[in-house]
Short mmCIF file of C-alpha atoms in Angstrom, two decimals:
data_model
loop_
_atom_site.label_atom_id
_atom_site.label_comp_id
_atom_site.label_asym_id
_atom_site.label_seq_id
_atom_site.Cartn_x
_atom_site.Cartn_y
_atom_site.Cartn_z
CA UNK A 1 21.07 7.70 0.12
CA UNK A 2 18.14 6.92 -3.57
CA UNK A 3 15.45 4.67 -2.08
CA UNK A 4 13.64 1.84 -4.07
CA UNK A 5 10.49 3.87 -5.12
CA UNK A 6 12.45 6.92 -6.24
CA UNK A 7 14.83 4.02 -8.28
CA UNK A 8 11.82 2.57 -10.47
CA UNK A 9 10.45 5.92 -11.23
CA UNK A 10 11.56 6.43 -14.59
CA UNK A 11 14.27 7.92 -14.75
CA UNK A 12 14.15 10.13 -18.50
CA UNK A 13 11.57 12.51 -16.23
CA UNK A 14 10.99 15.35 -18.21
CA UNK A 15 11.63 19.32 -16.16
CA UNK A 16 8.26 19.55 -13.85
CA UNK A 17 8.65 15.59 -12.93
CA UNK A 18 12.44 16.90 -11.39
CA UNK A 19 11.49 19.45 -10.21
CA UNK A 20 8.44 17.81 -8.07
CA UNK A 21 11.13 14.93 -6.69
CA UNK A 22 13.63 18.62 -5.89
CA UNK A 23 10.82 19.92 -4.00
CA UNK A 24 9.87 16.69 -2.56
CA UNK A 25 13.36 16.94 -1.13
CA UNK A 26 12.82 20.51 0.35
CA UNK A 27 9.84 19.31 2.42
CA UNK A 28 11.31 16.09 3.82
CA UNK A 29 14.88 17.98 4.69
CA UNK A 30 13.03 20.61 6.36
CA UNK A 31 10.57 18.74 8.56
CA UNK A 32 8.19 20.99 6.98
CA UNK A 33 4.57 20.27 8.45
CA UNK A 34 0.43 20.90 7.57
CA UNK A 35 1.68 24.18 9.63
CA UNK A 36 4.20 25.85 7.33
CA UNK A 37 3.51 27.43 4.11
CA UNK A 38 5.55 26.90 1.48
CA UNK A 39 7.83 29.05 -0.70
CA UNK A 40 6.29 31.76 -2.85
CA UNK A 41 5.88 29.80 -6.70
CA UNK A 42 8.32 33.63 -7.46
CA UNK A 43 11.17 31.60 -4.91
CA UNK A 44 11.27 28.06 -6.42
CA UNK A 45 11.05 29.12 -9.00
CA UNK A 46 14.87 31.89 -7.73
CA UNK A 47 15.36 28.08 -5.45
CA UNK A 48 15.15 25.43 -8.14
CA UNK A 49 16.72 28.00 -10.84
CA UNK A 50 13.35 26.86 -13.63
CA UNK A 51 10.65 29.17 -14.41
CA UNK A 52 7.33 30.05 -12.23
CA UNK A 53 6.05 28.01 -15.07
CA UNK A 54 7.86 24.63 -14.41
CA UNK A 55 6.83 25.64 -10.32
CA UNK A 56 3.68 25.42 -10.65
CA UNK A 57 4.16 22.06 -13.06
CA UNK A 58 5.44 21.15 -10.43
CA UNK A 59 3.01 21.92 -7.70
CA UNK A 60 0.22 20.69 -9.78
CA UNK A 61 2.15 16.96 -9.88
CA UNK A 62 2.54 17.24 -6.31
CA UNK A 63 -1.53 18.03 -5.89
CA UNK A 64 -1.94 14.97 -7.65
CA UNK A 65 -0.69 13.00 -5.33
CA UNK A 66 -1.70 14.87 -2.25
CA UNK A 67 2.26 15.88 -1.51
CA UNK A 68 0.82 19.14 -1.83
CA UNK A 69 -3.28 21.05 -0.42
CA UNK A 70 -3.94 24.84 -1.97
CA UNK A 71 -5.78 26.42 0.39
CA UNK A 72 -7.85 28.44 -1.22
CA UNK A 73 -6.48 32.71 -0.73
CA UNK A 74 -4.04 30.76 1.39
CA UNK A 75 -1.74 29.00 -0.06
CA UNK A 76 0.25 25.66 -0.78
CA UNK A 77 0.74 23.39 1.63
CA UNK A 78 1.98 19.41 2.94
CA UNK A 79 -1.25 17.78 2.11
CA UNK A 80 -2.82 16.14 6.07
CA UNK A 81 -1.01 12.31 4.95
CA UNK A 82 1.67 13.83 2.31
CA UNK A 83 1.57 10.51 -0.46
CA UNK A 84 -0.46 8.80 0.78
CA UNK A 85 -3.40 7.80 -2.05
CA UNK A 86 -6.58 6.46 -3.33
CA UNK A 87 -6.52 2.35 -4.15
CA UNK A 88 -2.77 2.77 -3.25
CA UNK A 89 -2.54 -0.11 -5.66
CA UNK A 90 -4.89 0.23 -8.18
CA UNK A 91 -6.71 -1.69 -7.31
CA UNK A 92 -9.89 -0.64 -8.63
CA UNK A 93 -8.11 -1.44 -12.12
CA UNK A 94 -7.72 -5.29 -11.82
CA UNK A 95 -9.48 -7.74 -13.68
CA UNK A 96 -10.19 -10.00 -12.31
CA UNK A 97 -12.60 -9.10 -8.85
CA UNK A 98 -13.34 -11.83 -7.80
CA UNK A 99 -10.20 -13.62 -7.64
CA UNK A 100 -9.19 -9.67 -6.07
CA UNK A 101 -11.13 -10.49 -3.32
CA UNK A 102 -10.28 -13.77 -2.21
CA UNK A 103 -7.06 -13.33 -2.79
CA UNK A 104 -7.49 -9.55 -0.14
CA UNK A 105 -8.91 -12.31 2.40
CA UNK A 106 -6.46 -15.00 2.52
CA UNK A 107 -4.10 -11.67 3.41
CA UNK A 108 -6.30 -10.81 5.55
CA UNK A 109 -6.51 -13.78 7.65
CA UNK A 110 -2.77 -14.46 7.75
CA UNK A 111 -2.65 -10.24 9.22
CA UNK A 112 -5.60 -8.76 11.37
CA UNK A 113 -5.25 -12.07 14.47
CA UNK A 114 -2.46 -10.13 14.70
CA UNK A 115 -3.03 -7.47 14.80
CA UNK A 116 -6.48 -8.29 17.09
CA UNK A 117 -3.77 -9.28 19.76
CA UNK A 118 -1.55 -6.79 19.72
CA UNK A 119 -4.56 -4.35 19.95
CA UNK A 120 -5.39 -5.86 22.94
CA UNK A 121 -2.19 -6.07 24.27
CA UNK A 122 -1.83 -2.53 23.90
CA UNK A 123 -5.13 0.42 23.34
CA UNK A 124 -4.66 2.80 25.64
CA UNK A 125 -8.70 3.88 26.83
CA UNK A 126 -8.54 6.84 23.95
CA UNK A 127 -8.21 3.81 21.56
CA UNK A 128 -11.04 1.89 23.58
CA UNK A 129 -13.64 4.85 23.36
CA UNK A 130 -12.21 5.41 19.55
CA UNK A 131 -13.02 1.77 18.64
CA UNK A 132 -16.24 2.03 20.57
CA UNK A 133 -17.41 5.06 18.49
CA UNK A 134 -16.83 2.52 14.37
CA UNK A 135 -18.47 -0.07 16.41
CA UNK A 136 -21.52 1.35 16.62
CA UNK A 137 -21.60 3.04 14.03
CA UNK A 138 -21.46 0.32 12.01
CA UNK A 139 -24.38 -1.70 13.62
CA UNK A 140 -26.92 1.68 12.92
CA UNK A 141 -25.42 2.02 9.60
CA UNK A 142 -26.55 -2.82 9.74
CA UNK A 143 -30.11 -1.20 11.52
CA UNK A 144 -31.10 0.77 9.62
CA UNK A 145 -29.94 -1.35 6.13
CA UNK A 146 -27.34 1.67 5.15
CA UNK A 147 -24.29 -0.09 3.13
CA UNK A 148 -22.65 -0.12 6.43
CA UNK A 149 -19.01 -1.22 3.92
CA UNK A 150 -17.23 2.75 5.55
CA UNK A 151 -17.77 2.13 8.57
CA UNK A 152 -16.46 -1.02 8.57
CA UNK A 153 -13.47 -1.09 7.03
CA UNK A 154 -12.92 2.04 9.81
CA UNK A 155 -13.73 -0.48 12.42
CA UNK A 156 -10.52 -2.15 11.17
CA UNK A 157 -8.91 0.55 11.55
CA UNK A 158 -9.41 1.41 14.97
CA UNK A 159 -8.03 -1.87 16.17
CA UNK A 160 -4.84 -1.65 13.94
CA UNK A 161 -4.25 2.01 15.49
CA UNK A 162 -4.59 0.52 18.65
CA UNK A 163 -1.18 -1.82 18.07
CA UNK A 164 0.54 1.66 17.71
CA UNK A 165 2.61 0.35 15.47
CA UNK A 166 2.77 3.25 12.09
CA UNK A 167 2.24 1.33 9.38
CA UNK A 168 -0.43 -1.30 10.31
CA UNK A 169 -2.98 1.23 10.16
CA UNK A 170 -2.73 2.09 6.48
CA UNK A 171 -2.65 -1.36 5.74
CA UNK A 172 -5.83 -2.06 6.14
CA UNK A 173 -7.70 0.19 3.94
CA UNK A 174 -5.63 -1.72 1.32
CA UNK A 175 -5.87 -5.49 2.45
CA UNK A 176 -10.73 -4.64 3.88
CA UNK A 177 -10.52 -3.02 0.19
CA UNK A 178 -12.37 -6.53 -0.50
CA UNK A 179 -15.02 -4.88 2.05
CA UNK A 180 -16.66 -2.98 0.44
CA UNK A 181 -16.96 -5.48 -2.75
CA UNK A 182 -18.18 -7.88 -0.78
CA UNK A 183 -21.30 -5.82 1.72
CA UNK A 184 -22.70 -5.19 -1.81
CA UNK A 185 -22.24 -9.13 -3.00
CA UNK A 186 -23.97 -10.58 0.78
CA UNK A 187 -27.06 -10.97 2.46
CA UNK A 188 -28.07 -10.53 5.76
CA UNK A 189 -26.43 -13.85 6.91
CA UNK A 190 -23.33 -11.98 6.91
CA UNK A 191 -24.89 -8.56 8.16
CA UNK A 192 -26.45 -10.29 11.37
CA UNK A 193 -22.66 -11.79 11.95
CA UNK A 194 -21.11 -8.78 11.41
CA UNK A 195 -22.85 -7.14 15.03
CA UNK A 196 -22.09 -10.16 16.75
CA UNK A 197 -18.45 -10.17 15.41
CA UNK A 198 -17.28 -7.44 15.75
CA UNK A 199 -19.19 -7.41 19.65
CA UNK A 200 -16.52 -9.62 20.34
CA UNK A 201 -14.72 -8.15 18.71
CA UNK A 202 -14.99 -4.71 20.75
CA UNK A 203 -14.97 -6.74 24.74
CA UNK A 204 -11.55 -8.70 23.78
CA UNK A 205 -9.71 -5.62 22.36
CA UNK A 206 -11.74 -3.85 25.80
CA UNK A 207 -11.25 -6.53 28.28
CA UNK A 208 -6.82 -6.67 27.08
CA UNK A 209 -7.87 -10.16 26.67
CA UNK A 210 -5.01 -10.88 23.33
CA UNK A 211 -5.71 -14.53 22.51
CA UNK A 212 -9.74 -13.52 22.16
CA UNK A 213 -9.66 -11.03 20.42
CA UNK A 214 -7.12 -13.17 17.95
CA UNK A 215 -9.57 -16.54 18.04
CA UNK A 216 -12.04 -13.74 17.27
CA UNK A 217 -10.76 -12.08 14.42
CA UNK A 218 -10.33 -15.58 12.58
CA UNK A 219 -13.67 -16.30 13.20
CA UNK A 220 -14.44 -13.44 11.85
CA UNK A 221 -12.55 -13.19 8.77
CA UNK A 222 -12.72 -17.77 8.05
CA UNK A 223 -16.44 -16.81 8.09
CA UNK A 224 -16.66 -13.96 5.84
CA UNK A 225 -14.02 -15.55 3.57
CA UNK A 226 -16.40 -18.58 4.12
CA UNK A 227 -19.59 -16.26 2.44
CA UNK A 228 -16.61 -15.53 -0.28
CA UNK A 229 -16.06 -18.87 -0.81
CA UNK A 230 -19.34 -19.88 -1.63
CA UNK A 231 -20.61 -16.54 -3.98
CA UNK A 232 -18.17 -17.32 -6.42
CA UNK A 233 -18.73 -21.16 -7.04
CA UNK A 234 -22.57 -19.33 -7.54
CA UNK A 235 -20.69 -17.22 -9.82
CA UNK A 236 -19.04 -19.92 -11.64
CA UNK A 237 -22.89 -22.41 -12.13
CA UNK A 238 -24.17 -18.91 -12.79
CA UNK B 1 -21.30 1.06 -5.84
CA UNK B 2 -18.75 3.82 -4.51
CA UNK B 3 -15.88 2.44 -3.21
CA UNK B 4 -14.39 2.73 0.22
CA UNK B 5 -11.41 4.71 -1.87
CA UNK B 6 -14.13 7.44 -3.31
CA UNK B 7 -16.02 7.82 -0.55
CA UNK B 8 -12.76 9.02 0.86
CA UNK B 9 -11.66 12.19 -1.50
CA UNK B 10 -12.74 14.73 -1.21
CA UNK B 11 -15.59 15.59 -2.00
CA UNK B 12 -15.68 19.41 -3.52
CA UNK B 13 -13.65 18.36 -6.12
CA UNK B 14 -12.39 20.50 -9.32
CA UNK B 15 -13.47 20.00 -13.08
CA UNK B 16 -10.33 18.33 -14.35
CA UNK B 17 -10.63 15.88 -11.55
CA UNK B 18 -13.96 15.24 -12.12
CA UNK B 19 -13.45 14.67 -15.48
CA UNK B 20 -10.31 12.41 -14.92
CA UNK B 21 -12.44 9.98 -12.63
CA UNK B 22 -14.99 10.01 -15.14
CA UNK B 23 -12.27 8.29 -17.15
CA UNK B 24 -11.13 6.15 -14.59
CA UNK B 25 -15.23 4.56 -14.68
CA UNK B 26 -14.42 4.89 -18.91
CA UNK B 27 -10.89 2.39 -17.97
CA UNK B 28 -12.48 0.27 -15.95
CA UNK B 29 -16.15 -0.19 -17.52
CA UNK B 30 -14.58 -1.04 -20.87
CA UNK B 31 -11.66 -3.14 -19.64
CA UNK B 32 -8.95 -0.36 -21.47
CA UNK B 33 -5.58 -3.10 -21.28
CA UNK B 34 -1.38 -1.50 -21.76
CA UNK B 35 -3.18 -2.50 -25.96
CA UNK B 36 -5.50 0.06 -25.89
CA UNK B 37 -4.93 3.40 -27.54
CA UNK B 38 -6.81 6.17 -25.42
CA UNK B 39 -10.35 8.05 -27.23
CA UNK B 40 -8.85 11.77 -28.15
CA UNK B 41 -8.42 14.81 -26.29
CA UNK B 42 -11.43 15.77 -28.80
CA UNK B 43 -13.81 12.72 -28.60
CA UNK B 44 -13.24 12.79 -24.70
CA UNK B 45 -14.78 16.52 -24.83
CA UNK B 46 -17.04 15.64 -26.64
CA UNK B 47 -18.56 12.51 -24.97
CA UNK B 48 -18.46 13.19 -21.55
CA UNK B 49 -19.34 17.11 -22.00
CA UNK B 50 -16.63 19.52 -21.26
CA UNK B 51 -14.42 21.37 -22.34
CA UNK B 52 -10.85 20.14 -23.88
CA UNK B 53 -8.71 22.39 -21.23
CA UNK B 54 -11.19 20.43 -18.19
CA UNK B 55 -9.47 17.06 -20.21
CA UNK B 56 -6.15 17.87 -21.02
CA UNK B 57 -5.91 18.68 -17.54
CA UNK B 58 -7.49 15.48 -16.28
CA UNK B 59 -5.70 13.47 -18.47
CA UNK B 60 -2.16 15.42 -16.70
CA UNK B 61 -3.77 14.30 -13.28
CA UNK B 62 -4.05 10.41 -14.36
CA UNK B 63 -0.59 10.48 -15.63
CA UNK B 64 1.00 12.51 -12.74
CA UNK B 65 -0.59 9.12 -10.72
CA UNK B 66 0.71 6.43 -12.88
CA UNK B 67 -2.76 5.77 -14.83
CA UNK B 68 -2.02 6.65 -18.11
CA UNK B 69 0.99 6.99 -19.47
CA UNK B 70 1.94 9.15 -23.48
CA UNK B 71 4.03 7.32 -25.63
CA UNK B 72 5.21 9.11 -27.69
CA UNK B 73 4.27 10.72 -31.05
CA UNK B 74 1.89 6.75 -30.70
CA UNK B 75 -1.43 9.00 -28.38
CA UNK B 76 -1.43 8.21 -24.64
CA UNK B 77 -1.98 4.95 -22.95
CA UNK B 78 -2.59 3.30 -19.89
CA UNK B 79 0.32 2.56 -18.04
CA UNK B 80 1.40 -0.74 -17.13
CA UNK B 81 0.51 -1.25 -13.40
CA UNK B 82 -2.28 1.65 -13.25
CA UNK B 83 -2.72 3.46 -10.53
CA UNK B 84 0.31 2.03 -8.88
CA UNK B 85 2.91 4.82 -6.89
CA UNK B 86 6.45 4.69 -6.17
CA UNK B 87 6.06 5.23 -2.68
CA UNK B 88 1.97 4.74 -1.64
CA UNK B 89 2.20 5.71 2.01
CA UNK B 90 3.97 8.42 1.66
CA UNK B 91 6.56 7.36 4.11
CA UNK B 92 9.54 9.07 3.17
CA UNK B 93 7.33 12.39 4.97
CA UNK B 94 7.54 9.80 7.99
CA UNK B 95 9.38 12.44 10.33
CA UNK B 96 10.81 9.45 12.74
CA UNK B 97 12.42 6.72 9.84
CA UNK B 98 14.04 4.51 11.99
CA UNK B 99 10.19 4.02 14.30
CA UNK B 100 9.51 3.51 10.62
CA UNK B 101 11.81 0.64 9.62
CA UNK B 102 11.42 -1.18 13.55
CA UNK B 103 7.75 -0.97 12.75
CA UNK B 104 8.05 -2.51 9.36
CA UNK B 105 10.07 -5.12 10.93
CA UNK B 106 7.09 -5.72 12.64
CA UNK B 107 4.83 -6.61 10.34
CA UNK B 108 7.40 -7.82 8.27
CA UNK B 109 8.41 -11.03 10.87
CA UNK B 110 4.74 -11.46 10.90
CA UNK B 111 3.81 -11.28 7.45
CA UNK B 112 7.30 -12.43 5.44
CA UNK B 113 7.59 -15.64 7.25
CA UNK B 114 3.69 -16.88 5.85
CA UNK B 115 4.50 -16.01 2.74
CA UNK B 116 8.06 -18.60 2.20
CA UNK B 117 5.35 -20.83 3.21
CA UNK B 118 3.13 -20.95 0.58
CA UNK B 119 5.79 -19.82 -2.08
CA UNK B 120 7.82 -23.29 -1.58
CA UNK B 121 3.66 -24.16 -2.09
CA UNK B 122 3.35 -23.09 -4.95
CA UNK B 123 6.29 -22.28 -6.96
CA UNK B 124 6.37 -23.32 -10.72
CA UNK B 125 9.63 -23.85 -12.17
CA UNK B 126 8.89 -20.48 -13.78
CA UNK B 127 9.43 -18.74 -10.08
CA UNK B 128 12.46 -20.72 -9.17
CA UNK B 129 14.13 -19.57 -11.90
CA UNK B 130 13.55 -15.96 -10.59
CA UNK B 131 14.25 -16.57 -8.06
CA UNK B 132 17.55 -18.11 -8.25
CA UNK B 133 18.54 -15.59 -10.57
CA UNK B 134 16.70 -12.67 -7.92
CA UNK B 135 19.78 -14.08 -5.65
CA UNK B 136 22.69 -14.13 -7.65
CA UNK B 137 22.09 -9.74 -8.05
CA UNK B 138 22.35 -9.98 -4.69
CA UNK B 139 24.97 -11.85 -3.61
CA UNK B 140 27.44 -9.81 -7.06
CA UNK B 141 25.93 -6.29 -5.48
CA UNK B 142 27.89 -7.81 -2.32
CA UNK B 143 30.46 -9.23 -3.78
CA UNK B 144 31.26 -5.93 -5.18
CA UNK B 145 30.55 -4.27 -2.68
CA UNK B 146 27.65 -2.25 -4.40
CA UNK B 147 24.28 -1.30 -3.07
CA UNK B 148 22.06 -4.66 -2.86
CA UNK B 149 19.40 -2.69 -1.67
CA UNK B 150 17.27 -3.05 -4.82
CA UNK B 151 17.28 -6.47 -5.60
CA UNK B 152 17.23 -7.82 -2.01
CA UNK B 153 13.97 -5.77 -1.62
CA UNK B 154 13.22 -7.07 -5.32
CA UNK B 155 14.78 -11.64 -3.79
CA UNK B 156 11.41 -10.52 -1.21
CA UNK B 157 9.17 -10.44 -4.54
CA UNK B 158 10.34 -12.89 -6.48
CA UNK B 159 9.05 -15.20 -3.27
CA UNK B 160 6.08 -13.55 -2.64
CA UNK B 161 5.23 -13.90 -6.65
CA UNK B 162 5.82 -17.53 -5.48
CA UNK B 163 2.59 -18.09 -3.41
CA UNK B 164 0.85 -16.66 -6.79
CA UNK B 165 -0.96 -14.10 -4.74
CA UNK B 166 -1.86 -11.40 -6.61
CA UNK B 167 -1.66 -8.64 -3.79
CA UNK B 168 1.26 -10.80 -1.88
CA UNK B 169 3.83 -8.89 -4.83
CA UNK B 170 2.41 -5.59 -3.86
CA UNK B 171 3.15 -5.96 -0.50
CA UNK B 172 6.54 -6.48 -0.61
CA UNK B 173 8.14 -3.46 -2.06
CA UNK B 174 6.06 -1.60 1.24
CA UNK B 175 6.92 -3.36 4.05
CA UNK B 176 9.82 -3.78 3.22
CA UNK B 177 11.29 -0.56 1.82
CA UNK B 178 13.37 0.04 5.31
CA UNK B 179 16.39 -2.07 3.82
CA UNK B 180 17.39 0.87 1.73
CA UNK B 181 17.58 2.69 5.37
CA UNK B 182 18.92 -0.28 6.61
CA UNK B 183 21.27 -1.39 4.46
CA UNK B 184 23.58 1.82 4.48
CA UNK B 185 23.63 2.24 9.17
CA UNK B 186 25.05 -2.01 9.01
CA UNK B 187 28.24 -2.89 7.91
CA UNK B 188 29.19 -6.64 6.52
CA UNK B 189 27.83 -9.15 9.74
CA UNK B 190 24.50 -7.51 7.86
CA UNK B 191 25.52 -8.43 3.80
CA UNK B 192 27.02 -12.11 5.04
CA UNK B 193 23.72 -12.78 6.56
CA UNK B 194 22.02 -12.17 3.07
CA UNK B 195 24.02 -14.83 1.32
CA UNK B 196 22.64 -17.03 3.80
CA UNK B 197 20.15 -16.55 4.79
CA UNK B 198 18.82 -15.40 0.60
CA UNK B 199 20.38 -19.14 -0.31
CA UNK B 200 18.90 -21.45 2.25
CA UNK B 201 15.31 -19.79 1.32
CA UNK B 202 15.88 -19.84 -2.22
CA UNK B 203 16.75 -23.58 -1.34
CA UNK B 204 13.94 -24.74 0.49
CA UNK B 205 11.57 -22.91 -1.63
CA UNK B 206 13.13 -25.25 -5.15
CA UNK B 207 12.51 -27.61 -2.63
CA UNK B 208 8.85 -27.13 -2.06
CA UNK B 209 9.81 -27.45 1.76
CA UNK B 210 6.94 -24.90 3.39
CA UNK B 211 7.94 -25.80 6.70
CA UNK B 212 11.78 -24.71 6.69
CA UNK B 213 11.46 -22.10 4.19
CA UNK B 214 8.81 -20.63 6.17
CA UNK B 215 11.35 -20.97 9.59
CA UNK B 216 14.47 -19.84 7.82
CA UNK B 217 12.65 -16.90 7.23
CA UNK B 218 11.95 -16.24 10.54
CA UNK B 219 15.66 -16.65 10.97
CA UNK B 220 16.13 -14.53 8.35
CA UNK B 221 14.04 -11.21 9.78
CA UNK B 222 14.35 -12.55 13.17
CA UNK B 223 18.84 -11.37 12.45
CA UNK B 224 17.98 -7.91 10.15
CA UNK B 225 15.06 -6.93 13.53
CA UNK B 226 18.31 -7.26 16.10
CA UNK B 227 21.00 -6.13 14.06
CA UNK B 228 18.68 -2.45 14.05
CA UNK B 229 17.33 -2.61 17.93
CA UNK B 230 21.03 -2.38 18.43
CA UNK B 231 21.06 0.31 15.50
CA UNK B 232 18.40 2.72 17.37
CA UNK B 233 19.72 1.65 20.61
CA UNK B 234 23.24 3.06 19.48
CA UNK B 235 21.08 5.77 18.31
CA UNK B 236 19.38 6.72 21.66
CA UNK B 237 23.41 6.32 22.91
CA UNK B 238 24.60 9.26 21.14
#
């Protein structure tokens, strides 16, 4: 079965590109995990009936795409989150970063309150423990005047993990891309609100109170949105 | 400013990896578009103070990641949607594809009714024209007993484009990944429902009726969800 993603790829693909596809299929069909070593270059060349140079290039392609990783002195293995790449939608190349931030916060407003409610309803004790740690890390960053954006994203990912949905935690780093951009633009006002807002979220989720978690998230994102609108307006006036 | 995405990359990156990063930054800082040719290998080597071999490997990395494209006989250019990759979350490598489909349909239930409402409220005449064409293509596929999954995804992307939000159309191919898997599992029942459901969506959006568009989408996805649950149950009984 050809998937949508396969069909949008360039049809006139090069030999290494074709070999990379075949290696991917091999991995999927054989349910390879990070524990299993990939067959050697020699074996792959035999198996796919192509030259070793082609295999070498194909492996490079798959490493570039984070499907494979080369462990020095050990061999080639499946990467930890195969196929996941940093900035998967190429946001860094968007010309209008402010508009991107606004469009992302619109999506966050729609998705994250639901995520918070699901989190409160499905979190395990282990999830809550991790969430609490993430919350502390953000507070420590803020109190020590360090950039808290990475730990802020991780806090929202930790909430997403409470839902037990496989995909939600993967979407959070995409839709919270604007946090990094945002943190550098905003002042201490938001930092205080972040501490209070995150604590409210943490407590609602650990109490298993879905409605309160949802409301806290709405408030948290609305605050961010209002501030972002203010910045956009100010930038426009310059 | 270091972004979240940069910070999760491997810290001990190779020389070509570092050069690839620098070329990316060059592209972003100079607002390069698909119209502009990248400086030559020789110029880049001079500029970044590394060997031409390193530049060659760096360019290969960026081509593998769909940031750059090589136009034969013309040179190296920025790719059409730079940094966007097929299957950006590596779904193909997920061991439990049925669970993935269920988790995706849960996200669709939450996001797409809102997308449909926003689409009805913000669609331009040109958007509606494209949406109508996409709707026809799916119907033609179904009537001619062809696989309609790719055009089905495109129909949902066309709805997302009506919202005028930059990111929503990029999220649709991710969360509708399960359509392909799904179409092959379901029978003519769903095909009829798809035609009717899509037409209702199209009419509500072209009438600018946000509430009706939202309701139609809820129904459309609920139907898909119910059928998916039935399949999961049947698979479980085997």
